[in-house]
PDB file of C-alpha atoms in Angstrom:
ATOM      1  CA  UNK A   1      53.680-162.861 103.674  1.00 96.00           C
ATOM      2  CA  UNK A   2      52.385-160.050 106.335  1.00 98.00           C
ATOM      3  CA  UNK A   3      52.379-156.669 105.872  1.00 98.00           C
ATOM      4  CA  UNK A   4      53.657-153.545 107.747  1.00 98.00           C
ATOM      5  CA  UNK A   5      52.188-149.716 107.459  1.00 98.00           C
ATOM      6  CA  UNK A   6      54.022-147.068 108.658  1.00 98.00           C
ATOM      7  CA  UNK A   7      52.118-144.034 109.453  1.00 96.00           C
ATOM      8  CA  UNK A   8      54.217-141.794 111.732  1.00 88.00           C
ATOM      9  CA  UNK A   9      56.073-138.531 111.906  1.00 83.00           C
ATOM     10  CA  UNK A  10      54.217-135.250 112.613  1.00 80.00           C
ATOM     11  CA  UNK A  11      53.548-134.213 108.926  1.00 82.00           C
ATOM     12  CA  UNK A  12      55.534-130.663 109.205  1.00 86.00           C
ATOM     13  CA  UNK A  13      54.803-130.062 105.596  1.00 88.00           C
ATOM     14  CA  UNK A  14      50.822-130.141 105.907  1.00 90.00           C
ATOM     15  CA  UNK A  15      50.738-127.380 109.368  1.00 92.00           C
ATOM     16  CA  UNK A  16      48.793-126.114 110.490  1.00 92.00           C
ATOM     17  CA  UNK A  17      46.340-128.902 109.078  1.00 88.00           C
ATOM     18  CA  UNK A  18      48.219-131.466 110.798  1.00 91.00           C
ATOM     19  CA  UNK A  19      48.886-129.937 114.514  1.00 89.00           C
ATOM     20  CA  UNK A  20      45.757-131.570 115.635  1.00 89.00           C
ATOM     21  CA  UNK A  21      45.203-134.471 113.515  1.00 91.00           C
ATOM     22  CA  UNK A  22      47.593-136.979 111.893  1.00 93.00           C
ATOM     23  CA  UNK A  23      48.361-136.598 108.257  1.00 94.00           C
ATOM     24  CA  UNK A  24      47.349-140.273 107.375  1.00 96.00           C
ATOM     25  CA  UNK A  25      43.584-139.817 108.872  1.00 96.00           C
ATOM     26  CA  UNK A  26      43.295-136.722 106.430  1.00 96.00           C
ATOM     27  CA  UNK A  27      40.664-136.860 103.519  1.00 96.00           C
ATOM     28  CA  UNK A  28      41.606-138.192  99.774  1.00 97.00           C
ATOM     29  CA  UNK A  29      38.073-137.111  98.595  1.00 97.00           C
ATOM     30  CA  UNK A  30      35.801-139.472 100.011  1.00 95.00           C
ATOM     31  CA  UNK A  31      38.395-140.860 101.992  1.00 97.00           C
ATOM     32  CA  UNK A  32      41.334-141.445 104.907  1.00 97.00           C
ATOM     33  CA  UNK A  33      44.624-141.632 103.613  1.00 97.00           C
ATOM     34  CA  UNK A  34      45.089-144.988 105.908  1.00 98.00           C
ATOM     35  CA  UNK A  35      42.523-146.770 103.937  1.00 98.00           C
ATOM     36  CA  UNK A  36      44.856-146.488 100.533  1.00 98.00           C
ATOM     37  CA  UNK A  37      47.926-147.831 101.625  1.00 98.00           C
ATOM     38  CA  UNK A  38      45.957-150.808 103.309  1.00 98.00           C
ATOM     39  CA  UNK A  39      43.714-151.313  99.961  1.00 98.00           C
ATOM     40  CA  UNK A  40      47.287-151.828  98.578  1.00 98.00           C
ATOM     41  CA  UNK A  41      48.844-154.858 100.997  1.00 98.00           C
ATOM     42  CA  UNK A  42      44.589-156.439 100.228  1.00 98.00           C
ATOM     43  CA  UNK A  43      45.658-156.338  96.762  1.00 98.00           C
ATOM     44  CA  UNK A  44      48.703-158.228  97.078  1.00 98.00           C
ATOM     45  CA  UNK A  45      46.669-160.532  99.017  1.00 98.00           C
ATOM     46  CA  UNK A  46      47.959-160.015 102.147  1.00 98.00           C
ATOM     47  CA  UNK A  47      46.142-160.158 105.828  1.00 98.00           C
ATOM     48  CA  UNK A  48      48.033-160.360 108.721  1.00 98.00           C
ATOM     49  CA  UNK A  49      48.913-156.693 108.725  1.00 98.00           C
ATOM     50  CA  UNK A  50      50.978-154.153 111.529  1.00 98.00           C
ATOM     51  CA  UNK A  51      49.775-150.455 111.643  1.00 98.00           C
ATOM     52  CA  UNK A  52      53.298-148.260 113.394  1.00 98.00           C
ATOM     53  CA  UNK A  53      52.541-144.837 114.435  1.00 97.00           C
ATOM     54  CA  UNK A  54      53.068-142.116 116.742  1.00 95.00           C
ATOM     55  CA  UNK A  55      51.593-142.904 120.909  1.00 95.00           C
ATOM     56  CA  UNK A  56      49.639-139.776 119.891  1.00 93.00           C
ATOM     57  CA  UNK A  57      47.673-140.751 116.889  1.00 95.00           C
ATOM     58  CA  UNK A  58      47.435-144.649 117.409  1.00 97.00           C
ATOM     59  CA  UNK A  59      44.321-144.606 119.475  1.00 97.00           C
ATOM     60  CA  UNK A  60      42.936-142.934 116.621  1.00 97.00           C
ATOM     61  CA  UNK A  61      44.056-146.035 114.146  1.00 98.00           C
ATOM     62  CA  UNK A  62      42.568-148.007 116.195  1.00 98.00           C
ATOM     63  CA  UNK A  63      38.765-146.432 116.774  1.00 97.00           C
ATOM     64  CA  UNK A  64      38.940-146.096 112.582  1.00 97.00           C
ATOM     65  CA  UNK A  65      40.073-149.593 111.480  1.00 98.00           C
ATOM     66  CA  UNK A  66      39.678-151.592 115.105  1.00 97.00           C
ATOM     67  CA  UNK A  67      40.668-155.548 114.405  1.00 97.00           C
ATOM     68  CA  UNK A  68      40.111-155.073 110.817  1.00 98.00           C
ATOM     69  CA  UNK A  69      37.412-157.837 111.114  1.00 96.00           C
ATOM     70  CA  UNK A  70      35.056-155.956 108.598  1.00 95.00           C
ATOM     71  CA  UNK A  71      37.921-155.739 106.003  1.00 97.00           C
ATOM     72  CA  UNK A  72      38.791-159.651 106.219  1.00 97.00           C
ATOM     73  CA  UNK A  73      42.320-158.637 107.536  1.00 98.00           C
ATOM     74  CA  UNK A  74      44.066-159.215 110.797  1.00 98.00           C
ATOM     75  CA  UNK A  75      45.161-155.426 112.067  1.00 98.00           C
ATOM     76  CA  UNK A  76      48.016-155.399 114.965  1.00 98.00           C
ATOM     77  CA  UNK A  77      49.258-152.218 116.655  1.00 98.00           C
ATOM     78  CA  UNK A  78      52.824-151.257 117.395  1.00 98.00           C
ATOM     79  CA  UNK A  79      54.105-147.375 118.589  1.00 97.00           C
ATOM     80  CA  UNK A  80      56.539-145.731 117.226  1.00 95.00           C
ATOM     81  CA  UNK A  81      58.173-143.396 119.984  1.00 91.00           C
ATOM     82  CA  UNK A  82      60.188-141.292 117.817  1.00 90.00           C
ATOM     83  CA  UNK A  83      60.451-140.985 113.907  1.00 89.00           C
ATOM     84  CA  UNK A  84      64.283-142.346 113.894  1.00 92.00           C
ATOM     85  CA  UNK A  85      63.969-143.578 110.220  1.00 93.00           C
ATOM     86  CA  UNK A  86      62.027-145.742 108.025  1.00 96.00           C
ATOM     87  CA  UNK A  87      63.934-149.234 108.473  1.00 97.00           C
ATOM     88  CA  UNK A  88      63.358-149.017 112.225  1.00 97.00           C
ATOM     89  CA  UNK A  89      59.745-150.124 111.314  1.00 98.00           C
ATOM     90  CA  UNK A  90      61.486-153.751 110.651  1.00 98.00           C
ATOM     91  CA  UNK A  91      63.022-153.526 113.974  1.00 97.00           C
ATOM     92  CA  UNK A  92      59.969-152.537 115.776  1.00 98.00           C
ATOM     93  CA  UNK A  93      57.965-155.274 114.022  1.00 97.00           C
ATOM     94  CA  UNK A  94      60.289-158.103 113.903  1.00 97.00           C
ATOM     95  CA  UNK A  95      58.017-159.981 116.560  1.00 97.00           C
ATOM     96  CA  UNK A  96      55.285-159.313 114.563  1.00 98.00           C
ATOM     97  CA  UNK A  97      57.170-160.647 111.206  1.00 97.00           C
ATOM     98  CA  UNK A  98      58.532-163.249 113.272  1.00 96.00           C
ATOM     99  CA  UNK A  99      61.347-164.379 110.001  1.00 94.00           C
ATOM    100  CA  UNK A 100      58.126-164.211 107.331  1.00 97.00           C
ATOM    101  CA  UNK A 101      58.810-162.033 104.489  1.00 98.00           C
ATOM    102  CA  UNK A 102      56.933-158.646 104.923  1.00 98.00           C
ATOM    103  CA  UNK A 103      55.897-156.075 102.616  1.00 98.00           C
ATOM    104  CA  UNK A 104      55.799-152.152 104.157  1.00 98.00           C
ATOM    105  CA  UNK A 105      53.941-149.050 103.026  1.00 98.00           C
ATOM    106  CA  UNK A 106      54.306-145.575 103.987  1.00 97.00           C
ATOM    107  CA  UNK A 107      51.104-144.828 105.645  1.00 97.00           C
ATOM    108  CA  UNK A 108      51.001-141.466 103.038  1.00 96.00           C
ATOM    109  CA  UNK A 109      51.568-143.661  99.601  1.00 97.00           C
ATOM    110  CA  UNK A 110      48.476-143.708  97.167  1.00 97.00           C
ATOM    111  CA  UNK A 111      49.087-146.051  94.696  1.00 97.00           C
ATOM    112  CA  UNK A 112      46.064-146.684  91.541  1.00 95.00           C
ATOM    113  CA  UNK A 113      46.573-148.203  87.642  1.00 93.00           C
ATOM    114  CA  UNK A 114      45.248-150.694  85.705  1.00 89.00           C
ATOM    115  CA  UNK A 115      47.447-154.302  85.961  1.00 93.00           C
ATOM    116  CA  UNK A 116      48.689-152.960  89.665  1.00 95.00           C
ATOM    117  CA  UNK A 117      47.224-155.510  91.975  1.00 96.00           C
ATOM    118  CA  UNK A 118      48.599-158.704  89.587  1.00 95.00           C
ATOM    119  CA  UNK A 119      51.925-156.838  89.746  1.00 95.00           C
ATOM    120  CA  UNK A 120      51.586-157.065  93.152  1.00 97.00           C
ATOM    121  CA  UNK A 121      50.361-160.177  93.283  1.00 97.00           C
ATOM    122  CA  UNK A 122      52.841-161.774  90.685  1.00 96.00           C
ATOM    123  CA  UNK A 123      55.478-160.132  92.973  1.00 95.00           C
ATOM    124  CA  UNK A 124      54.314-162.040  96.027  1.00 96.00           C
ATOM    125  CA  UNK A 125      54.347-165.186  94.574  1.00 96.00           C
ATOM    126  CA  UNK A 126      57.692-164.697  93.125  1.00 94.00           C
ATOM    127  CA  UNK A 127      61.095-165.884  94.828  1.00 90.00           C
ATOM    128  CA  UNK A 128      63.602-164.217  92.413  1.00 92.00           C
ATOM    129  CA  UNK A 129      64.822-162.085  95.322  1.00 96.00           C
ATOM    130  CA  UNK A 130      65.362-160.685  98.850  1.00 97.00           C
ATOM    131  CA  UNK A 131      64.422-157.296  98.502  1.00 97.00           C
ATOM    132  CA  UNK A 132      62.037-155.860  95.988  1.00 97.00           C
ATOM    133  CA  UNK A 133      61.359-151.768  95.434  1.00 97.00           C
ATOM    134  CA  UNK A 134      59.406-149.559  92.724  1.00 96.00           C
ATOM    135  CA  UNK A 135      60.666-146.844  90.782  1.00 95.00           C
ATOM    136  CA  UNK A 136      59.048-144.295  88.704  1.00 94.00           C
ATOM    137  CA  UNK A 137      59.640-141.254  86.873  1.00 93.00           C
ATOM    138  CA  UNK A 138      59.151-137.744  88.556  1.00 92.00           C
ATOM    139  CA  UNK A 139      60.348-134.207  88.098  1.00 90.00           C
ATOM    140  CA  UNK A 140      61.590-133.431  91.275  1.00 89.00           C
ATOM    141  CA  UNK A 141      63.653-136.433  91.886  1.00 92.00           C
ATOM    142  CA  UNK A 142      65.526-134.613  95.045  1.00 90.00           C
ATOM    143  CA  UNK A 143      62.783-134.581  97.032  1.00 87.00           C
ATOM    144  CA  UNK A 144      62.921-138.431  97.007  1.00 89.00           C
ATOM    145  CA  UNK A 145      65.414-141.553  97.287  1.00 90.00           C
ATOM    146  CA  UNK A 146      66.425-142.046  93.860  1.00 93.00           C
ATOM    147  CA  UNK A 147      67.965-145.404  91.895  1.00 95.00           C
ATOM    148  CA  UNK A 148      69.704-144.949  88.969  1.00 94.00           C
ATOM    149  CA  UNK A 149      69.444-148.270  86.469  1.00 94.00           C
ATOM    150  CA  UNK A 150      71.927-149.404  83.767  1.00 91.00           C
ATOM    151  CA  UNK A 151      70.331-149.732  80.246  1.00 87.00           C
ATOM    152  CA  UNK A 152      69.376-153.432  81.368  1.00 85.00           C
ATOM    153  CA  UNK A 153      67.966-152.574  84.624  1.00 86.00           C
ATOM    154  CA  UNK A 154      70.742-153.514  86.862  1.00 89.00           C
ATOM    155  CA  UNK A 155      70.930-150.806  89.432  1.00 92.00           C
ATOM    156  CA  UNK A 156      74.160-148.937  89.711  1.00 93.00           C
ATOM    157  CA  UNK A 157      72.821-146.624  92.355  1.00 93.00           C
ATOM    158  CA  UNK A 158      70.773-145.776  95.577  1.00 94.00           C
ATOM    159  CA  UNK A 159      70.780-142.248  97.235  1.00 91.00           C
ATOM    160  CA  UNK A 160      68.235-140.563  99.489  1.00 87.00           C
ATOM    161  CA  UNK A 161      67.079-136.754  98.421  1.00 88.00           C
ATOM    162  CA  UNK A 162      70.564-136.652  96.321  1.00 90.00           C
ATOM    163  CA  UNK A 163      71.092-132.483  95.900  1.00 90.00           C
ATOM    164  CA  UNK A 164      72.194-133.555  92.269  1.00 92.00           C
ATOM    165  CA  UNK A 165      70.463-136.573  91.970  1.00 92.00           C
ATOM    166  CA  UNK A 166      71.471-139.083  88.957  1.00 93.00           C
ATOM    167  CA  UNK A 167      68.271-140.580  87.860  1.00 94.00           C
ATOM    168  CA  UNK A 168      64.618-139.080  87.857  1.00 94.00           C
ATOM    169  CA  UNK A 169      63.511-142.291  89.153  1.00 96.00           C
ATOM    170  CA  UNK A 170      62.115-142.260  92.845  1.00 95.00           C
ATOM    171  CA  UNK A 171      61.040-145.351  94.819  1.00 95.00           C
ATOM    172  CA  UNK A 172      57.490-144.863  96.284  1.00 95.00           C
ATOM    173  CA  UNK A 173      57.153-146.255  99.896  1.00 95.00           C
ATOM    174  CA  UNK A 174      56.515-149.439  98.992  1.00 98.00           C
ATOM    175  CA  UNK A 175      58.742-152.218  99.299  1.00 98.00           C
ATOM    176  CA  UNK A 176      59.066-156.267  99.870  1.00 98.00           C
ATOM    177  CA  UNK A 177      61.759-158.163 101.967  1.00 98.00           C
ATOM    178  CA  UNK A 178      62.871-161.747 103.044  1.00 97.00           C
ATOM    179  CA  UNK A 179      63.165-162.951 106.513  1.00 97.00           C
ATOM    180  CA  UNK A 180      66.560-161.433 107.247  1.00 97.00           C
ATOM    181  CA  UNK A 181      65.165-157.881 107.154  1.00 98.00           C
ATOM    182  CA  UNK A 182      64.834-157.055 110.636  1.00 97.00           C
ATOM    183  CA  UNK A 183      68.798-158.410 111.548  1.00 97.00           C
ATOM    184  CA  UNK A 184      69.410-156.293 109.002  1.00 98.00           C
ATOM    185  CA  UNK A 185      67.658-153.407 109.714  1.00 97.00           C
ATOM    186  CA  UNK A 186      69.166-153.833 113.192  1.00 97.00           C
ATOM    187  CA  UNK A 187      72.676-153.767 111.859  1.00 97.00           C
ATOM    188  CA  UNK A 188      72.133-150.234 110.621  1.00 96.00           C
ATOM    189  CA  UNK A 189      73.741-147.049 112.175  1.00 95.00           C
ATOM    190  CA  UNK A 190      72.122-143.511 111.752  1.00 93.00           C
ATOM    191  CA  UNK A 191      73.091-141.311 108.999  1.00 91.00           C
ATOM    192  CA  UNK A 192      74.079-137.759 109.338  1.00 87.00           C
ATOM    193  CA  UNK A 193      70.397-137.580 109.381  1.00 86.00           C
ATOM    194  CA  UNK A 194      69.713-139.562 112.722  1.00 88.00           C
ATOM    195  CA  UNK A 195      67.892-141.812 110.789  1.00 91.00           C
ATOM    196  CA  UNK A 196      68.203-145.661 109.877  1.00 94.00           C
ATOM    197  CA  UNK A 197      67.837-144.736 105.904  1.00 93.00           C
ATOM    198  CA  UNK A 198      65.598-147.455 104.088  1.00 94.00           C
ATOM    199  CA  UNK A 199      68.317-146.709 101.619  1.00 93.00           C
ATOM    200  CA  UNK A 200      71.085-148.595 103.426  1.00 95.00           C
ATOM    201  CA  UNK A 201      68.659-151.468 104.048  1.00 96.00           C
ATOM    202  CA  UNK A 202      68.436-151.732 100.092  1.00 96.00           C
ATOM    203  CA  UNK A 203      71.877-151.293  99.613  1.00 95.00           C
ATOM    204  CA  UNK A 204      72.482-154.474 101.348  1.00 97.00           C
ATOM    205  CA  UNK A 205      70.807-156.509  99.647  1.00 97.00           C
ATOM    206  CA  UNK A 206      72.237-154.332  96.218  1.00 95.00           C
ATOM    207  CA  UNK A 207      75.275-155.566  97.850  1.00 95.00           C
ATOM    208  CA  UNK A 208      74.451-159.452  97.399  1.00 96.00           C
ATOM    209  CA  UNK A 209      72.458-159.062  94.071  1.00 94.00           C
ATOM    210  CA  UNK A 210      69.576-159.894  95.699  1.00 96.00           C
ATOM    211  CA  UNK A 211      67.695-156.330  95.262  1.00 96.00           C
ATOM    212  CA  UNK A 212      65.273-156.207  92.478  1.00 95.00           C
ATOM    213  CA  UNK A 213      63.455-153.303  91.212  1.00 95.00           C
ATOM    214  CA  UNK A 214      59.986-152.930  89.542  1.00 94.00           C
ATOM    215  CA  UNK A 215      59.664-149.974  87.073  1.00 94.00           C
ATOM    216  CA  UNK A 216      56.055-148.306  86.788  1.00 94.00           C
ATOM    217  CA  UNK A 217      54.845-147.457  84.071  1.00 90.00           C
ATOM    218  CA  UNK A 218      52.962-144.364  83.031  1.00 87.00           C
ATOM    219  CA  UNK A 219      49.594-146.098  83.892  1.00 90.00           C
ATOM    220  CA  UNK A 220      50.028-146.453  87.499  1.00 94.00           C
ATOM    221  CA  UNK A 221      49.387-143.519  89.419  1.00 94.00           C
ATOM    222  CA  UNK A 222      51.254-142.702  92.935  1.00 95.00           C
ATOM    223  CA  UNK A 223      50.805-140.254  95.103  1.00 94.00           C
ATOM    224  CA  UNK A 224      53.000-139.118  98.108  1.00 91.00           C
ATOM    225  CA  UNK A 225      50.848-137.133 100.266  1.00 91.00           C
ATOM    226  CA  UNK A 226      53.514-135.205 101.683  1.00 87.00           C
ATOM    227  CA  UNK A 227      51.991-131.407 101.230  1.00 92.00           C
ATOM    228  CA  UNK A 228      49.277-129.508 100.597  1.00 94.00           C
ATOM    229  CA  UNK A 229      49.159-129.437  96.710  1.00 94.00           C
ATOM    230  CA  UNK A 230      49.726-133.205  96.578  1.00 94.00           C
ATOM    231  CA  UNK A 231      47.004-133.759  98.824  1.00 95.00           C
ATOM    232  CA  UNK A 232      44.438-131.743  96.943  1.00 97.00           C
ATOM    233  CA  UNK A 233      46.003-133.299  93.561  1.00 96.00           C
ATOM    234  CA  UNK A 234      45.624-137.002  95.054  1.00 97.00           C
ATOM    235  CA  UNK A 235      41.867-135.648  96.002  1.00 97.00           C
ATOM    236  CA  UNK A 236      40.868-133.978  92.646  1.00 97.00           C
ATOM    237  CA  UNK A 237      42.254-137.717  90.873  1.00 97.00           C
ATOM    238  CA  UNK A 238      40.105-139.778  93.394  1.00 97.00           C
ATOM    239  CA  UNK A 239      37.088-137.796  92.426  1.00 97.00           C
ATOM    240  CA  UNK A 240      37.624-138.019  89.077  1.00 96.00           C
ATOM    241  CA  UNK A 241      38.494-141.346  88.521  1.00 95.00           C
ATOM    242  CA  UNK A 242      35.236-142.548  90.625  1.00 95.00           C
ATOM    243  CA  UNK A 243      33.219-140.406  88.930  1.00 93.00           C
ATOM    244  CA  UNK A 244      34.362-141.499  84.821  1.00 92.00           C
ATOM    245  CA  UNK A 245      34.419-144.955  86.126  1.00 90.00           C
ATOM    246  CA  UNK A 246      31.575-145.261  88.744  1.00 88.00           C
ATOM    247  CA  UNK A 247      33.857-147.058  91.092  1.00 90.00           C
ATOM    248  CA  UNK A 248      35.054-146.553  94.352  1.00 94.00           C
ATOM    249  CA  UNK A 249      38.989-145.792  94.448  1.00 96.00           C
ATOM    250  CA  UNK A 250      40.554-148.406  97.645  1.00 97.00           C
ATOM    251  CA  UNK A 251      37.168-149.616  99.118  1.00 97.00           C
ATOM    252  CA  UNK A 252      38.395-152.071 101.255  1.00 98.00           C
ATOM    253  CA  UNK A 253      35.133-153.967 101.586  1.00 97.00           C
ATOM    254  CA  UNK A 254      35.180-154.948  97.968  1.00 96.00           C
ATOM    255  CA  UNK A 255      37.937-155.785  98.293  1.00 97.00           C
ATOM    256  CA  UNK A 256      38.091-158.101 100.912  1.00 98.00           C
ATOM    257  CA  UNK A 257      34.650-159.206  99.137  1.00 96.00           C
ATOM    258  CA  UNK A 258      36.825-159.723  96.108  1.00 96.00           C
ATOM    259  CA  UNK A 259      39.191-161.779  97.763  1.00 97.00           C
ATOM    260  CA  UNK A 260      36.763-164.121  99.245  1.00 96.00           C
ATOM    261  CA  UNK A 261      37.476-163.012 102.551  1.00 98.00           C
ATOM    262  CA  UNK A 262      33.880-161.355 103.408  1.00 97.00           C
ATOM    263  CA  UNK A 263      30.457-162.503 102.870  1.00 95.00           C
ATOM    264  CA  UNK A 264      27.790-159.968 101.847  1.00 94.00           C
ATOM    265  CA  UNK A 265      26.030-160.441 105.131  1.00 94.00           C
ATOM    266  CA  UNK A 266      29.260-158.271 106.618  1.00 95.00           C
ATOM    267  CA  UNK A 267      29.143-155.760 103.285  1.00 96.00           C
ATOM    268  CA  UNK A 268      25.947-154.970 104.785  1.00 95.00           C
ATOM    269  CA  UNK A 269      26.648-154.852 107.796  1.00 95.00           C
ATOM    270  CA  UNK A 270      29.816-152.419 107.641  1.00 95.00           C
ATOM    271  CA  UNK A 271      27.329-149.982 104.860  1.00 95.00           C
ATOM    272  CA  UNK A 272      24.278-150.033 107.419  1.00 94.00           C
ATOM    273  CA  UNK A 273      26.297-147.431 109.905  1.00 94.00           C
ATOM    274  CA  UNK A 274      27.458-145.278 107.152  1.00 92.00           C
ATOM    275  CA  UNK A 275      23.790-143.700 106.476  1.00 91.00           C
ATOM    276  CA  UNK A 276      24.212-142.204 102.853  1.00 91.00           C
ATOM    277  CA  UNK A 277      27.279-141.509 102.099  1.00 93.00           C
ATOM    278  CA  UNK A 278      28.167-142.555  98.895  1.00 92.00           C
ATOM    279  CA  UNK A 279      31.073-145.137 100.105  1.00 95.00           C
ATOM    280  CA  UNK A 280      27.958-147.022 102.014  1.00 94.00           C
ATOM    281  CA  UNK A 281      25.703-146.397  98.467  1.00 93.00           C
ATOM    282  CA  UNK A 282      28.718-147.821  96.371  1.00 94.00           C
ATOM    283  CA  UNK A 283      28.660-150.742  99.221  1.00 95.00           C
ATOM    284  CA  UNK A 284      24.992-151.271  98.537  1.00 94.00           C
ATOM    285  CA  UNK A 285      25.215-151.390  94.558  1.00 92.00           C
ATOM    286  CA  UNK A 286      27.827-154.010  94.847  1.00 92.00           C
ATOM    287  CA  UNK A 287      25.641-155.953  97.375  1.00 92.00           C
ATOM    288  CA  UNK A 288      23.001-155.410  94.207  1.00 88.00           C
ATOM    289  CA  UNK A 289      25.075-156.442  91.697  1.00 82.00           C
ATOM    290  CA  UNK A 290      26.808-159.716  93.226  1.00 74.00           C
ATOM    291  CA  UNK A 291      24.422-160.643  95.685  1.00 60.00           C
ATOM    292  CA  UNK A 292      21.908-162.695  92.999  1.00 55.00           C
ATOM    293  CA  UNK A 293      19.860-164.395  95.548  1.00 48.00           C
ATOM    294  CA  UNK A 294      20.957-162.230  98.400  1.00 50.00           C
ATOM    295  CA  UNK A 295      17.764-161.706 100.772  1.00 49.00           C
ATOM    296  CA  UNK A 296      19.321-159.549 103.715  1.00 55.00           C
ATOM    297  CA  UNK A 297      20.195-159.894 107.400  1.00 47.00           C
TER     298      UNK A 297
END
């Protein structure tokens, strides 16, 4: 499976913050918001990976995260010219995807809980559909696409930012998809919005039974960095989570580490450049603890 991010658009809601900088190379704490939504296709287990964003702020992608050697991935570019929806990522990538089923993030989607990466994982592995999405439980449900679900799950509904919405259950910016995604995404005309919706993707596949959808519950945290008071919320949870738990929230290292796609010759060498910081310490006390006979470059 390979993996799509989507970090475009100019991030209206966060100006002036976000007139000179994009929105998904702001801080979460210790932080860029880029390196969340990638932790979250490394959980899933997934490598071959597409960044999409602006001509602007791709260059900038691209000095941060480079090849995405250090991380055990393989990173690819793509540009975005104009924001004209979120399925046209499938279109832009379909090269890239080539027929392989893909999973895409929104480049702005902070996702954390306990059981979340074998959810992902489980979901990768699986073959019970063709298009897989997330819901959860919010209290603003307008400001997102919402599904509404029978009393057995089935879904009897998709709507984007409904102005009476029917459920209170959004779907985060996460979703999986077969190999027809891109001819489908291609099929798609804008809505009154100028926009091929990622909502009329999923209805086609609602269309053929074929769309399944994957309930959170309240353990698993997500953030939609979006404005200013969800970016200092996502913040003031980062900081608090890695402080209780002495952890490090979407360090990509360990990750990669983890998955046995780093040695702990290249932890080393990606903490040496990072001086103090307590990212490179956290690197360094994971060296400590799994490195046993571990003697150094």
């Amino acid at each position: 499976m390979k993996g799509i991010i989507l970090a475009g658009g100019s991030g209206t809601r966060l100006h002036p913050i976000t007139l000179a900088v994009s929105k998904q190379l702001l801080p979460v704490y210790d932080k860029p918001v880029i390196y969340y939504p990638l932790s979250v296709l490394m959980l899933a287990g997934i490598r071959d990976i597409l960044l999409i964003s602006t001509p602007h702020d791709l260059p900038s992608f691209q000095r941060l995260l480079k090849d995405g050697t250090r991380f055990g991935v393989r990173l690819s570019y793509a540009e975005q010219p104009s924001p004209d929806g979120l399925a046209q990522a499938f279109i832009i990538g379909s090269d890239f995807t080539g027929g392989d089923r893909v999973a895409m993030i929104l480049g702005d989607n902070i996702f954390f809980g306990r059981g979340f990466a074998q959810l992902l994982r489980d979901l990768v592995a699986s073959t019970d559909w063709g298009a897989a999405i997330f819901a959860c439980h919010v209290r603003d449900p307008q400001r997102y696409g919402i599904v509404e679900l029978d009393e057995d799950g089935g879904v009897l509904s998709l709507e984007e930012k409904p102005a009476r919405p029917k459920s209170n259950l959004a779907m985060p910016g996460l979703y999986f998809y077969d190999g027809s995604v891109s001819r489908y995404a291609s099929s798609l005309t804008p809505s009154a919005r100028g926009e091929l919706e990622i909502v009329d993707l999923n209805l086609i596949y609602h269309r053929q039974k074929k769309l399944k959808v994957c309930v959170l519950d309240d353990g698993i945290a997500w953030f939609d960095i979006g404005t200013a008071g969800s970016l200092l919320s996502a913040g003031n949870f980062v900081e608090a989570m890695q402080q209780r738990q002495n952890t490090q929230i979407a360090c990509l290292e360990a990750i990669a580490l983890d998955n046995g796609w780093i040695s702990l010759d290249q932890v080393a060498k990606a903490a040496e450049p990072m001086g103090k910081s307590a990212y490179a310490s956290y690197l360094w006390q994971l060296i400590g603890t799994q490195g046993g006979g571990w003697q150094g470059r």
